[in-house]
Short mmCIF file of C-alpha atoms and ligand atoms in Angstrom, two decimals:
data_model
loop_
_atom_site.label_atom_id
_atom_site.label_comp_id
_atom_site.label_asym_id
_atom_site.label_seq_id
_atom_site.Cartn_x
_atom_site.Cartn_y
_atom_site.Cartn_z
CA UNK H 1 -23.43 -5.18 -21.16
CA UNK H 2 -19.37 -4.71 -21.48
CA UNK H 3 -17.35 -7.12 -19.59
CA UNK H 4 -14.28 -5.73 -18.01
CA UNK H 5 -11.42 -7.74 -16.56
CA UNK H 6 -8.91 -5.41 -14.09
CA UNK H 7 -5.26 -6.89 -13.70
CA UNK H 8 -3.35 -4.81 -11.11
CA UNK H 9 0.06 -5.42 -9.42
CA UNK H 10 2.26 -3.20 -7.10
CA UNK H 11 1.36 -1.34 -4.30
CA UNK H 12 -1.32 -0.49 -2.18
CA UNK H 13 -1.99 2.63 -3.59
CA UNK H 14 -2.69 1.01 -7.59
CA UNK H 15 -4.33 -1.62 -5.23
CA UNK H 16 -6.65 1.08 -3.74
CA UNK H 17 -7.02 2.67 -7.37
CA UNK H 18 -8.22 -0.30 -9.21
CA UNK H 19 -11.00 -0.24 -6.33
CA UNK H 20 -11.47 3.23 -7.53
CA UNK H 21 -12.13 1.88 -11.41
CA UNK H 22 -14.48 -0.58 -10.44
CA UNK H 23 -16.75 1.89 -8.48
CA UNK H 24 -16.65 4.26 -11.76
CA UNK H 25 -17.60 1.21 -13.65
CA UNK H 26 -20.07 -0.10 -11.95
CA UNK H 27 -22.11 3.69 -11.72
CA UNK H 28 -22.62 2.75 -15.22
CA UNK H 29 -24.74 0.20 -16.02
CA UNK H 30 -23.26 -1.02 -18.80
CA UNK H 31 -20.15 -2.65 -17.64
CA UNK H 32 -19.57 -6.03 -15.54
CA UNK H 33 -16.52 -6.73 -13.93
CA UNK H 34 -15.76 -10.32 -14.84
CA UNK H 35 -12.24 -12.64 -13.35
CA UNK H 36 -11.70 -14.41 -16.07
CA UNK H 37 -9.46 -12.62 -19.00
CA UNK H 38 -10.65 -14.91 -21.51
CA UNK H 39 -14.29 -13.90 -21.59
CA UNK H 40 -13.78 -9.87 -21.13
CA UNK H 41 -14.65 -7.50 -24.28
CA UNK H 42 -12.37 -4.42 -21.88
CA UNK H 43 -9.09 -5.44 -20.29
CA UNK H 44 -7.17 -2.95 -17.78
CA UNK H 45 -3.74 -3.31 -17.00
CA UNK H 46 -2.87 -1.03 -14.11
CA UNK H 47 1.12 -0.93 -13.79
CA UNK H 48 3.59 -0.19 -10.98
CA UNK H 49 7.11 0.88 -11.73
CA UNK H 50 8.59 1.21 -8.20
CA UNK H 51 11.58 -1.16 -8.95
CA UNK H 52 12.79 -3.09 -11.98
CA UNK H 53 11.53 -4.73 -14.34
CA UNK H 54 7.92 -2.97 -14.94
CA UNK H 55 8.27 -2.31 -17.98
CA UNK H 56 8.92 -6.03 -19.31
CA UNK H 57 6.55 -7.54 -16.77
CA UNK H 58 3.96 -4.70 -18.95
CA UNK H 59 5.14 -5.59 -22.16
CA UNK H 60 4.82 -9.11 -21.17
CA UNK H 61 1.36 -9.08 -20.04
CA UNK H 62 0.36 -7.15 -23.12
CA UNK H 63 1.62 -9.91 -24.92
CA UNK H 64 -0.66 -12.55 -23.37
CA UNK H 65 -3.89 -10.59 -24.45
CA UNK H 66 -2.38 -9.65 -27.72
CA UNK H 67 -3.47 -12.92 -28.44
CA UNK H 68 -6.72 -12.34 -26.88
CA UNK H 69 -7.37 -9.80 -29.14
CA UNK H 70 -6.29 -11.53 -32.71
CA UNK H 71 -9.63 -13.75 -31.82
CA UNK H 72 -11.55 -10.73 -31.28
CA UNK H 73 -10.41 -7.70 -32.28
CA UNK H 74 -13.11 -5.91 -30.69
CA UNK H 75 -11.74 -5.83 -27.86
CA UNK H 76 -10.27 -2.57 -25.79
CA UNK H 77 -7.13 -2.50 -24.02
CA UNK H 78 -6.24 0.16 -21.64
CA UNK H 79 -2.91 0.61 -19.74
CA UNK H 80 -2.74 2.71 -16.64
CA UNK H 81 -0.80 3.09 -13.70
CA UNK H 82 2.84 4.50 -12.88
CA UNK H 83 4.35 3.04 -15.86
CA UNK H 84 1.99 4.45 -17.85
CA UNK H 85 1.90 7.89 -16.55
CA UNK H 86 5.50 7.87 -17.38
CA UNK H 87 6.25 6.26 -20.74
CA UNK H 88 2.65 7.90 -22.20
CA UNK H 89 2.79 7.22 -25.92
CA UNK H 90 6.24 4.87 -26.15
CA UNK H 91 3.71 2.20 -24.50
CA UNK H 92 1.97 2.56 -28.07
CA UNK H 93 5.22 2.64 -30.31
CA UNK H 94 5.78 -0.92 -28.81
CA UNK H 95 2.65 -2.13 -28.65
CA UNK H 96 -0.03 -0.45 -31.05
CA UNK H 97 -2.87 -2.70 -30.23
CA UNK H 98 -3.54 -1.41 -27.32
CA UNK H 99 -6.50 1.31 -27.41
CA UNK H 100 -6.16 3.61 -24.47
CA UNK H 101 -3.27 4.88 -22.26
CA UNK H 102 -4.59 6.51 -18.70
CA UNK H 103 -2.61 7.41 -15.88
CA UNK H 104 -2.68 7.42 -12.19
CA UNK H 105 -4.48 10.67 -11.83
CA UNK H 106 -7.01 10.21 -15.01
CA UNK H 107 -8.79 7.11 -13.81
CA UNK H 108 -12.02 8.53 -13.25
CA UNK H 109 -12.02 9.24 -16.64
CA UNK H 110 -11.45 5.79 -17.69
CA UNK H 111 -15.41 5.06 -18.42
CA UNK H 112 -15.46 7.79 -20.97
CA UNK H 113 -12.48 6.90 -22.96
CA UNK H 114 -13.47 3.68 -22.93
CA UNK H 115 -16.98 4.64 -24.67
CA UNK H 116 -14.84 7.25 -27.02
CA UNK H 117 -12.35 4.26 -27.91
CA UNK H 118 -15.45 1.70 -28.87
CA UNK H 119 -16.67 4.41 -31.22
CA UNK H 120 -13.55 6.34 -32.38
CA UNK H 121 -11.05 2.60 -32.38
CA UNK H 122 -8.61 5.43 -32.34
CA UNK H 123 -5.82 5.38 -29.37
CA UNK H 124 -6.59 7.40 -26.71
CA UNK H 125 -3.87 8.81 -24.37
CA UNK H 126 -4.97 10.69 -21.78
CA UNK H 127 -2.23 10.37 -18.93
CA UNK H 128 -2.38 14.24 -17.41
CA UNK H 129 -4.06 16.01 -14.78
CA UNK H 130 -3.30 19.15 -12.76
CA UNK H 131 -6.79 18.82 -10.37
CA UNK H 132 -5.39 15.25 -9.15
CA UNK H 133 -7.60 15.12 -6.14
CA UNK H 134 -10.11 15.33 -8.91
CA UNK H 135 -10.52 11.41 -9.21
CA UNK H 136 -11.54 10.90 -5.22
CA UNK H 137 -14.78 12.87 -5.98
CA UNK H 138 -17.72 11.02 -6.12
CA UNK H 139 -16.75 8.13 -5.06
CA UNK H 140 -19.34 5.45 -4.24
CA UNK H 141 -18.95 2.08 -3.53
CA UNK H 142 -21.08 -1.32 -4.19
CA UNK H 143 -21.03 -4.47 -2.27
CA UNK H 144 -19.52 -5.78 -5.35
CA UNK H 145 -16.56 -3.12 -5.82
CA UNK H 146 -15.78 -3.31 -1.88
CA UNK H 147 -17.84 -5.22 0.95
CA UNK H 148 -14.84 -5.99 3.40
CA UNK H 149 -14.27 -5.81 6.89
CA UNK H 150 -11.17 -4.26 6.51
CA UNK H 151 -10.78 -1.60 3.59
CA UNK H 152 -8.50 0.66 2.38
CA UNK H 153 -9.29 4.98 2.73
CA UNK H 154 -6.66 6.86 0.34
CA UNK H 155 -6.44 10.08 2.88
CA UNK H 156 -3.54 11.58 0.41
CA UNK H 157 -1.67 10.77 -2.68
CA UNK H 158 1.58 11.90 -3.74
CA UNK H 159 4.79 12.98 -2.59
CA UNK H 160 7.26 15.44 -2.13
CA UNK H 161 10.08 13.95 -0.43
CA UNK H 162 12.19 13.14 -3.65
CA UNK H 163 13.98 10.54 -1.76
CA UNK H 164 17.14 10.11 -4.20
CA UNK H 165 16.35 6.35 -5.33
CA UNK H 166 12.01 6.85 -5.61
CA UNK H 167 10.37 7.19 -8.90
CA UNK H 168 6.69 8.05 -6.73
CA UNK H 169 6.94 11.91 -6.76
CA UNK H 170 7.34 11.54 -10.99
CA UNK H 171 4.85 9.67 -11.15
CA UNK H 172 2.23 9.91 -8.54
CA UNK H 173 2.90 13.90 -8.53
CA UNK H 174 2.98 16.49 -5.75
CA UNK H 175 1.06 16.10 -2.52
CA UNK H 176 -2.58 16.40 -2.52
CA UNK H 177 -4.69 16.13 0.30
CA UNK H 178 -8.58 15.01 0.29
CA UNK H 179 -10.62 17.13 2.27
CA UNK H 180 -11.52 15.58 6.16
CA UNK H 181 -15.22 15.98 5.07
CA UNK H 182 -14.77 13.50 2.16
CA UNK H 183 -12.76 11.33 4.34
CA UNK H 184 -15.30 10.83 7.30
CA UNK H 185 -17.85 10.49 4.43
CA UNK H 186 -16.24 7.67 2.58
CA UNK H 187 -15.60 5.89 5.80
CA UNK H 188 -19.34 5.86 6.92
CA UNK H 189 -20.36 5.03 3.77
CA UNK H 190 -18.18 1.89 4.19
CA UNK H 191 -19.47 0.99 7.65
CA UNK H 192 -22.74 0.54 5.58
CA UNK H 193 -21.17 -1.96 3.53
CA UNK H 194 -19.65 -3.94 6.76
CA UNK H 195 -16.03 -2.28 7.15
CA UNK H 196 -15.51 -2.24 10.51
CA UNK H 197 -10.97 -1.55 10.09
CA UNK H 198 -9.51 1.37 8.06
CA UNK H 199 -6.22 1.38 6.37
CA UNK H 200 -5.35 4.86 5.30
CA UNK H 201 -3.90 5.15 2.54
CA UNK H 202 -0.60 7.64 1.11
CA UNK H 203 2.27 7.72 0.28
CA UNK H 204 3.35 9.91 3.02
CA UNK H 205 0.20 9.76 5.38
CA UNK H 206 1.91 11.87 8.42
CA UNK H 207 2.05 15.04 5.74
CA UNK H 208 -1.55 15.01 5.74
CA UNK H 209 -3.11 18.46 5.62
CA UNK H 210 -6.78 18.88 5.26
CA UNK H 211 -9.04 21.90 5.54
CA UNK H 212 -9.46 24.76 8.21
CA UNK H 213 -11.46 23.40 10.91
CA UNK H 214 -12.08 26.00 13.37
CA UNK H 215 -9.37 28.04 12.49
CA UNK H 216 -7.01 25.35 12.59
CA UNK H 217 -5.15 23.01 9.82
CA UNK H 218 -6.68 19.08 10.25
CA UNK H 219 -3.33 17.55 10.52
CA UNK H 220 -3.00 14.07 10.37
CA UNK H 221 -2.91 13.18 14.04
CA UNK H 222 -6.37 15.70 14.14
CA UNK H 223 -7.60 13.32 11.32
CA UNK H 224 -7.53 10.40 13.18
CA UNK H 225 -9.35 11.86 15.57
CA UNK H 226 -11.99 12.51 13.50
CA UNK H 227 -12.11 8.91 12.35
CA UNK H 228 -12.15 7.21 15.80
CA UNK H 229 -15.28 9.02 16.90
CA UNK H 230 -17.24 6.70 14.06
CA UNK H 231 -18.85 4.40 16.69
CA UNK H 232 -18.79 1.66 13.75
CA UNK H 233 -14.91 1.67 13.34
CA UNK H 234 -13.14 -0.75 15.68
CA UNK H 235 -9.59 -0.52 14.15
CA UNK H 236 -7.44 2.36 12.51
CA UNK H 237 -4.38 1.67 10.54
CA UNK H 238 -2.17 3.42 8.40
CA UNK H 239 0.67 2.99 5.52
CA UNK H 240 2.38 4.39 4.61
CA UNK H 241 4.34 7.14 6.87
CA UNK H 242 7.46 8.68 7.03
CA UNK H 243 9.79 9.07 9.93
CA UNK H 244 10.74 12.71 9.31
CA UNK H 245 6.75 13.95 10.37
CA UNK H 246 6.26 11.31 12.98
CA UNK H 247 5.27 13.94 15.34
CA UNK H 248 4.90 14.07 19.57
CA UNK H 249 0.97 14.60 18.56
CA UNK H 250 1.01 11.73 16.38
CA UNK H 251 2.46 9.65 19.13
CA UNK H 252 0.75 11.24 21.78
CA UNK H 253 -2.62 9.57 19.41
CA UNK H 254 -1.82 6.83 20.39
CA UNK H 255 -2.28 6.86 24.38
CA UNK H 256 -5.65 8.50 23.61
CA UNK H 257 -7.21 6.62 20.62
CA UNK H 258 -7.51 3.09 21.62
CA UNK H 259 -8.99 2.16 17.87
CA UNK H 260 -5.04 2.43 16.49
CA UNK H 261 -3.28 -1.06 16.07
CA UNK H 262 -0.49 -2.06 18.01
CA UNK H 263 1.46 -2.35 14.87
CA UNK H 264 2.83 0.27 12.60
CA UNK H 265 5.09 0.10 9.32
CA UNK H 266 7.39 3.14 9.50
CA UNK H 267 10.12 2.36 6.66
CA UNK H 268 13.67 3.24 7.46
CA UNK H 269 15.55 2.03 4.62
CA UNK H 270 18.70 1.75 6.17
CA UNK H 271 20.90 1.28 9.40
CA UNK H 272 23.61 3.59 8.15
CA UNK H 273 23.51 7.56 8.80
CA UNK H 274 25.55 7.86 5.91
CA UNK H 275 23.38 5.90 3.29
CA UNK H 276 20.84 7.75 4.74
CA UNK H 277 22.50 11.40 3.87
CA UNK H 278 22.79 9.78 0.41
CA UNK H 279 19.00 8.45 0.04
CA UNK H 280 18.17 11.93 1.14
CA UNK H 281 15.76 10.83 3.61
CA UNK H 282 16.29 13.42 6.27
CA UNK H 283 16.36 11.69 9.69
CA UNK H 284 18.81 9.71 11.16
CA UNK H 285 18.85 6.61 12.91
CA UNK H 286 18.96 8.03 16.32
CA UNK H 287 15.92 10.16 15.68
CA UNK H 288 14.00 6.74 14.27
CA UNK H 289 14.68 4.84 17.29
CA UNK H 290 13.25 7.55 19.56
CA UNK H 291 10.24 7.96 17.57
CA UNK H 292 9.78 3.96 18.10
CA UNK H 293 11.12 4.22 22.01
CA UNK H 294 8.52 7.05 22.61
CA UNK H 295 5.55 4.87 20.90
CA UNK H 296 6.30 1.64 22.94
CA UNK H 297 6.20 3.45 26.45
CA UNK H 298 3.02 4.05 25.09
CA UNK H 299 2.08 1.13 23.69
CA UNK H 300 4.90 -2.05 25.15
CA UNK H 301 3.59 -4.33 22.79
CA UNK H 302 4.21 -2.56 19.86
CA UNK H 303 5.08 -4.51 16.81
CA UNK H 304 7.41 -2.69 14.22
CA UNK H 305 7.60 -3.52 10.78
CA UNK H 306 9.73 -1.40 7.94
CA UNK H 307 10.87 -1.31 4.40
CA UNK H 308 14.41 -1.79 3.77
CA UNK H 309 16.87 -1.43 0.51
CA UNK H 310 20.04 -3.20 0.42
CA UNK H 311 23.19 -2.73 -1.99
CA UNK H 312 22.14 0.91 -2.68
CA UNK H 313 25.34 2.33 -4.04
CA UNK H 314 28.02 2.73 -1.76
CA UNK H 315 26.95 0.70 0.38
CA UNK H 316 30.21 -1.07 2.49
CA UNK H 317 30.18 -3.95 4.87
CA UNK H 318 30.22 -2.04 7.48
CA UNK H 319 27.08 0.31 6.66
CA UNK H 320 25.33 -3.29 6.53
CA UNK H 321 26.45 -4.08 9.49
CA UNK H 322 25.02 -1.06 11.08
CA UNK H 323 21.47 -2.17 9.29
CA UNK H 324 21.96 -5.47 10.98
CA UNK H 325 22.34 -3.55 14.38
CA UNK H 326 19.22 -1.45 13.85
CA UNK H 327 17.17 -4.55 12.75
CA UNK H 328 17.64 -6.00 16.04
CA UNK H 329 17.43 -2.87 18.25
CA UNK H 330 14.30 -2.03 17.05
CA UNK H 331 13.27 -5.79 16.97
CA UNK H 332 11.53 -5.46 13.54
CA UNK H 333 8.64 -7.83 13.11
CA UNK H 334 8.21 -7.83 9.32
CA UNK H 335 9.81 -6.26 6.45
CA UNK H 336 9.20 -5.19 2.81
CA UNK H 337 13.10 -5.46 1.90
CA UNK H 338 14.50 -5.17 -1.71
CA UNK H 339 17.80 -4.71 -3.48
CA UNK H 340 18.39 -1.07 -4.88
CA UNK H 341 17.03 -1.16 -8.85
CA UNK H 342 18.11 2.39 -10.43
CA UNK H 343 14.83 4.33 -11.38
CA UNK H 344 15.38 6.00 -14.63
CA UNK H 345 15.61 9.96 -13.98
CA UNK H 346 15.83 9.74 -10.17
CA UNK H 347 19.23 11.31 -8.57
CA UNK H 348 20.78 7.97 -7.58
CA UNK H 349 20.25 5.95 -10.66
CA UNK H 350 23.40 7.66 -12.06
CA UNK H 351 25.89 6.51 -8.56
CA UNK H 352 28.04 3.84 -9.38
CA UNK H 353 27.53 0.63 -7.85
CA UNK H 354 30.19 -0.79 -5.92
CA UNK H 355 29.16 -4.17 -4.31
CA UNK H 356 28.82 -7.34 -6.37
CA UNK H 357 25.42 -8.65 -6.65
CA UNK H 358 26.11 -11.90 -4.89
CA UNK H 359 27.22 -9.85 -2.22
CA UNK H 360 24.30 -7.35 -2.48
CA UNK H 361 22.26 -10.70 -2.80
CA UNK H 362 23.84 -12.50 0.48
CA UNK H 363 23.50 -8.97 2.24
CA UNK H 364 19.38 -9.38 1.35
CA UNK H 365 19.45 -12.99 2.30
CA UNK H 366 20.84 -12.22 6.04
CA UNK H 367 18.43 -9.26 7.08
CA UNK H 368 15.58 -10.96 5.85
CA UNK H 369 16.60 -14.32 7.88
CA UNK H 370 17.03 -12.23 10.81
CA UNK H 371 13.97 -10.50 10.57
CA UNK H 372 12.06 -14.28 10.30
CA UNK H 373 14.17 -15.37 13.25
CA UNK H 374 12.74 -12.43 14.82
CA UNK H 375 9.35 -12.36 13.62
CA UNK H 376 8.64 -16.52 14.75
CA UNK H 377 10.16 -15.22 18.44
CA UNK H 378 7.33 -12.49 18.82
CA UNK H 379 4.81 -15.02 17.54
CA UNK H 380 5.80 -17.27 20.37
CA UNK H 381 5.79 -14.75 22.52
CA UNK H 382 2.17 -14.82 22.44
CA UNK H 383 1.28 -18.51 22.86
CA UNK H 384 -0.85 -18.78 25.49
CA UNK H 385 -2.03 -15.37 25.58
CA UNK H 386 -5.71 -13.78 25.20
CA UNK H 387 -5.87 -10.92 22.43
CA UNK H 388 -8.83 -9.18 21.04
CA UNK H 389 -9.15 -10.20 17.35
CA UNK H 390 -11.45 -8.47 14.98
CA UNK H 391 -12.37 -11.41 12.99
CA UNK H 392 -12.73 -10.82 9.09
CA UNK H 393 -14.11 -13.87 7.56
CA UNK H 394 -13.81 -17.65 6.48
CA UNK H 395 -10.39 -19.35 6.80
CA UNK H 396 -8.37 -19.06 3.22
CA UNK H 397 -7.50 -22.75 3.92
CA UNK H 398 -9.98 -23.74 6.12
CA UNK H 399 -13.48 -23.35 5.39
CA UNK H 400 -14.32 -24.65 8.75
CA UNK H 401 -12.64 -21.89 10.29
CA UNK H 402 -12.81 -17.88 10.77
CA UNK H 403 -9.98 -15.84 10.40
CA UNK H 404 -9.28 -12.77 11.89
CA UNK H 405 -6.49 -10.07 13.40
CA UNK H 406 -5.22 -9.32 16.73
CA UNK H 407 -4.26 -5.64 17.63
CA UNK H 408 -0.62 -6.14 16.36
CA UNK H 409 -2.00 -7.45 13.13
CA UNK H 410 -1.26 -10.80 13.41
CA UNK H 411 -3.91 -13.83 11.44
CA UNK H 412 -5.39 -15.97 13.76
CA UNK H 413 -7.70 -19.11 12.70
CA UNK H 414 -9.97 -20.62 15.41
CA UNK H 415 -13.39 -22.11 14.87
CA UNK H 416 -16.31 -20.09 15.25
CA UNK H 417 -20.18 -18.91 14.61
CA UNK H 418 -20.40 -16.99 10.90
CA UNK H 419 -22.36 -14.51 13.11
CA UNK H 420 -18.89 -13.14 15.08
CA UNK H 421 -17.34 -11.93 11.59
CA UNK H 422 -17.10 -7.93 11.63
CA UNK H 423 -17.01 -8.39 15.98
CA UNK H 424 -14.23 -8.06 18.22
CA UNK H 425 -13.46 -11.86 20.23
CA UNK H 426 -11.38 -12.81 22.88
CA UNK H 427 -8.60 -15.89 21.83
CA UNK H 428 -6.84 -17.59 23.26
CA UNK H 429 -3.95 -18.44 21.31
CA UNK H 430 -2.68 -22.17 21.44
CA UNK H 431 -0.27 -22.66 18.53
CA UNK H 432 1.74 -20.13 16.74
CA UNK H 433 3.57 -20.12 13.38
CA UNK H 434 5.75 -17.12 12.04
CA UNK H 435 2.91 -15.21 11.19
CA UNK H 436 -0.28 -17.30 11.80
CA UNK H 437 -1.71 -18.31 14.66
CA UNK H 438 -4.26 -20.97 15.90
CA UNK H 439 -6.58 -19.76 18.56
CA UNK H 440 -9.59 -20.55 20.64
CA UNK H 441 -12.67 -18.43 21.26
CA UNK H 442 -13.03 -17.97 25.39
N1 SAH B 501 6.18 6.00 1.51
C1 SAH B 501 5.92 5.23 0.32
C2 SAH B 501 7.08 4.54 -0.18
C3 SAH B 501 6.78 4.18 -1.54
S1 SAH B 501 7.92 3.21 -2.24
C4 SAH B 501 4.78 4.27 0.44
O1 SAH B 501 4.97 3.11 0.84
O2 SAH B 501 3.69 4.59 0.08
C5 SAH B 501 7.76 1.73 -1.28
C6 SAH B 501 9.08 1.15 -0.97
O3 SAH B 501 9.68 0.70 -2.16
C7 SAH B 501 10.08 2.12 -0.36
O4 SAH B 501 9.90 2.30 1.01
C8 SAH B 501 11.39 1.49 -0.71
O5 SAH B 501 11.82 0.61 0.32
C9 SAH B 501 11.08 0.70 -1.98
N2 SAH B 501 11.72 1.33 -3.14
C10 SAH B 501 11.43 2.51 -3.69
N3 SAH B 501 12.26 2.78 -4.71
C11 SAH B 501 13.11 1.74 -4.79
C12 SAH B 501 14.21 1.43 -5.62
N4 SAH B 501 14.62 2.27 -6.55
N5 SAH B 501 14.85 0.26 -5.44
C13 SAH B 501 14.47 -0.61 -4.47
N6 SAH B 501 13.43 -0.36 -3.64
C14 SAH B 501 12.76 0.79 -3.79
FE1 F3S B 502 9.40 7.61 -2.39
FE2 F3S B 502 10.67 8.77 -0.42
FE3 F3S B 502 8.33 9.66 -1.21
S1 F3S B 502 10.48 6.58 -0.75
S2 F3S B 502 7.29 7.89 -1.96
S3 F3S B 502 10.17 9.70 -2.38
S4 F3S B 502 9.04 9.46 0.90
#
């Protein structure tokens, strides 16, 4: 029996596929996924290279198990992930202990090259793959690989939005959809294991497009749909989507679905039209506020959350200031929010930059204040309050305590029976932090 240590960092999406390599894995019976480093005869690195710094951060980490490996140089290295898919072979040039290079569409090859690079002890790259939906198929999980009450569905990778600043559409590819079938499948296979909340998962969700279903396209509003007639799912969330297909149908979902959250993440980047134009994201502010106006006269306790990039180039004082406008029109609960890193080979890493980086750093420093400021008022506004929580297990902190979520995805702690975790509870909430809350079960 192999053991296999998995270290993954970045988004959701490597996140999700890491899930993906443990499943393969554990099919066969010869590997056990171990958390300790130390002890594994297989490590996997699974990269993300969405802003700076990925490549040391790699480097780095290869480093650490270099040594690892000088004490037994039986052991097998494998790199995967976005930085992988792009820099292929140069990983190698830098660091030529390492035994196998797979990327983010490859993965469900990983058990293979991992028996060919025990036998061979030759490098194996294997980074390319024009079926890319290929690695969804035959999925099947364990209550080992996944047994959560909330887990993560990938409905679609890819993207083809080329947003000037993203390196995703290099390396994730061009959008694929999985068919609804598979979808619905995974799902109830999941409700086996306990999942009672899905997160679907893409890079672009709201470009879903599945399969004919009686003559028609399974768009993504259609999709979920689908998903909220499984009795067993209580909740339906999704991340990521993009303004520019946030349809009236998709909106309209949610006065007739009562399974979605009242909280979506719809990143908008910026506050300025004219950074916008130069992100090439294709909507404008107006149009984003009206997609959010039309979705809280559905649903007036709507909580917003959105990624944000400060001190792209060209960026002046006064776009910022327009930023700081929209932050507080829309009332944004949470945010993802980084400074601009150039990507190499996308469009914008060649603009000049204009602002100093204390000033790009201050600008970072104010939105995400405002956005706490913001976030501990809508916390407070539910003090006192009864919500429906779907509760999701022990207490990090607390072992004498349950944890759960309310509909607008705030963590609430309150003491309970073991035997409510994967139900639906009234609280009532009786102390509030930014994010957390302290409840009571009525
Ligand atoms: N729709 C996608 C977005 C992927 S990138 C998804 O979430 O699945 C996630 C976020 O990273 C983007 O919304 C953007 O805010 C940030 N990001 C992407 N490229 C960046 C860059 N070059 N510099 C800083 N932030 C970046
Ligand atoms: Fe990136 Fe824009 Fe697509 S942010 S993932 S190119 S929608």
């Amino acid at each position: 029996m192999k053991k296999v240590y998995i270290k993954t960092w970045g988004c959701q999406m490597n996140e999700y596929d890491s899930t993906l390599i443990k499943s393969f894995l554990e099919k066969k019976e010869s590997y056990l996924l171990i958390d300790n480093a130390k002890k594994a005869d297989i490590l996997i690195l699974n990269t993300c290279s969405i802003r700076e710094k990925a490549q040391e951060k790699l480097f780095h980490q290869l480093g650490r198990w270099r040594k690892l490996k000088k004490d037994n140089p039986n052991i097998i290295i494998a790199v995967g992930g976005c930085v992988a898919t792009q820099e292929g072979i140069k990983i190698f040039n830098r660091a030529n202990y390492i035994n196998i290079i797979f990327g983010t569409q490859t993965l469900h090859r990983l058990p293979n090259m991992i028996k060919s690079a025990i036998v061979s002890k030759k490098l194996i790259v294997d980074v390319i793959n024009y079926k890319s939906i290929e690695k969804f198929d035959n999925i099947q999980y364990t209550v080992t690989s996944i047994s959560r009450i909330s887990s993560l569905v990938a409905i679609m990778e890819g993207c083809n939005k080329y947003c000037s600043f993203c390196i995703v559409p290099y390396t994730r590819g061009r959008e694929v959809s999985r068919p609804v079938i598979d979808i619905i499948n995974e799902i109830k296979q999941l409700t086996k294991l306990g999942t009672r909340e899905v997160i679907l998962l893409g890079q672009n969700v709201n470009s879903y497009f599945g399969e004919y279903i009686n003559g028609k396209k399974c768009d993504f509003s259609k999709l979920l749909y689908y998903i909220s007639e499984i009795n067993e799912i209580y909740r339906i969330r999704f991340i990521t989507s993009h303004p520019l297909h946030f349809t009236n149908n998709l909106i309209h979902a949610y006065s007739k679905i009562p399974q979605l959250i009242d909280s979506l993440h719809l990143p908008v980047q910026s506050g300025s039209d004219r950074i916008l134009k130069l992100m090439r994201r294709r909507y404008s502010t107006v149009q984003y506020k009206i997609i959010i106006e039309k979705l809280k006269s559905i649903r007036p306790k709507m909580h917003i959350s959105s990624d944000f990039i400060i001190g792209f180039p060209g960026e002046t004082e006064i776009d910022f200031k327009k930023t700081m406008a929209l932050v507080k029109d829309v009332y944004f609960d949470m945010s993802f929010s980084f400074l601009y890193s150039p990507r190499p080979g996308t469009p914008a890493s060649i603009l000049k930059q204009n602002t100093s980086i204390e000033e790009r750093k201050k600008r970072l420093f104010m939105l995400q204040n405002k956005i706490i400021i913001q976030s501990k008022k809508l916390s407070l506004n539910m003090l006192n309050t009864t919500q429906s929580v779907l509760v999701d297990g022990i207490a990090k902190n607390d072992i004498m305590k349950l944890s759960g979520k309310t509909m607008n995805n705030r963590t609430v702690y309150f003491e309970g029976r073991h035997s409510c975790i994967g139900k639906i509870v009234k609280i009532n909430i009786t102390n509030v932090s930014r994010h957390t809350l302290i409840g009571r079960v009525i």
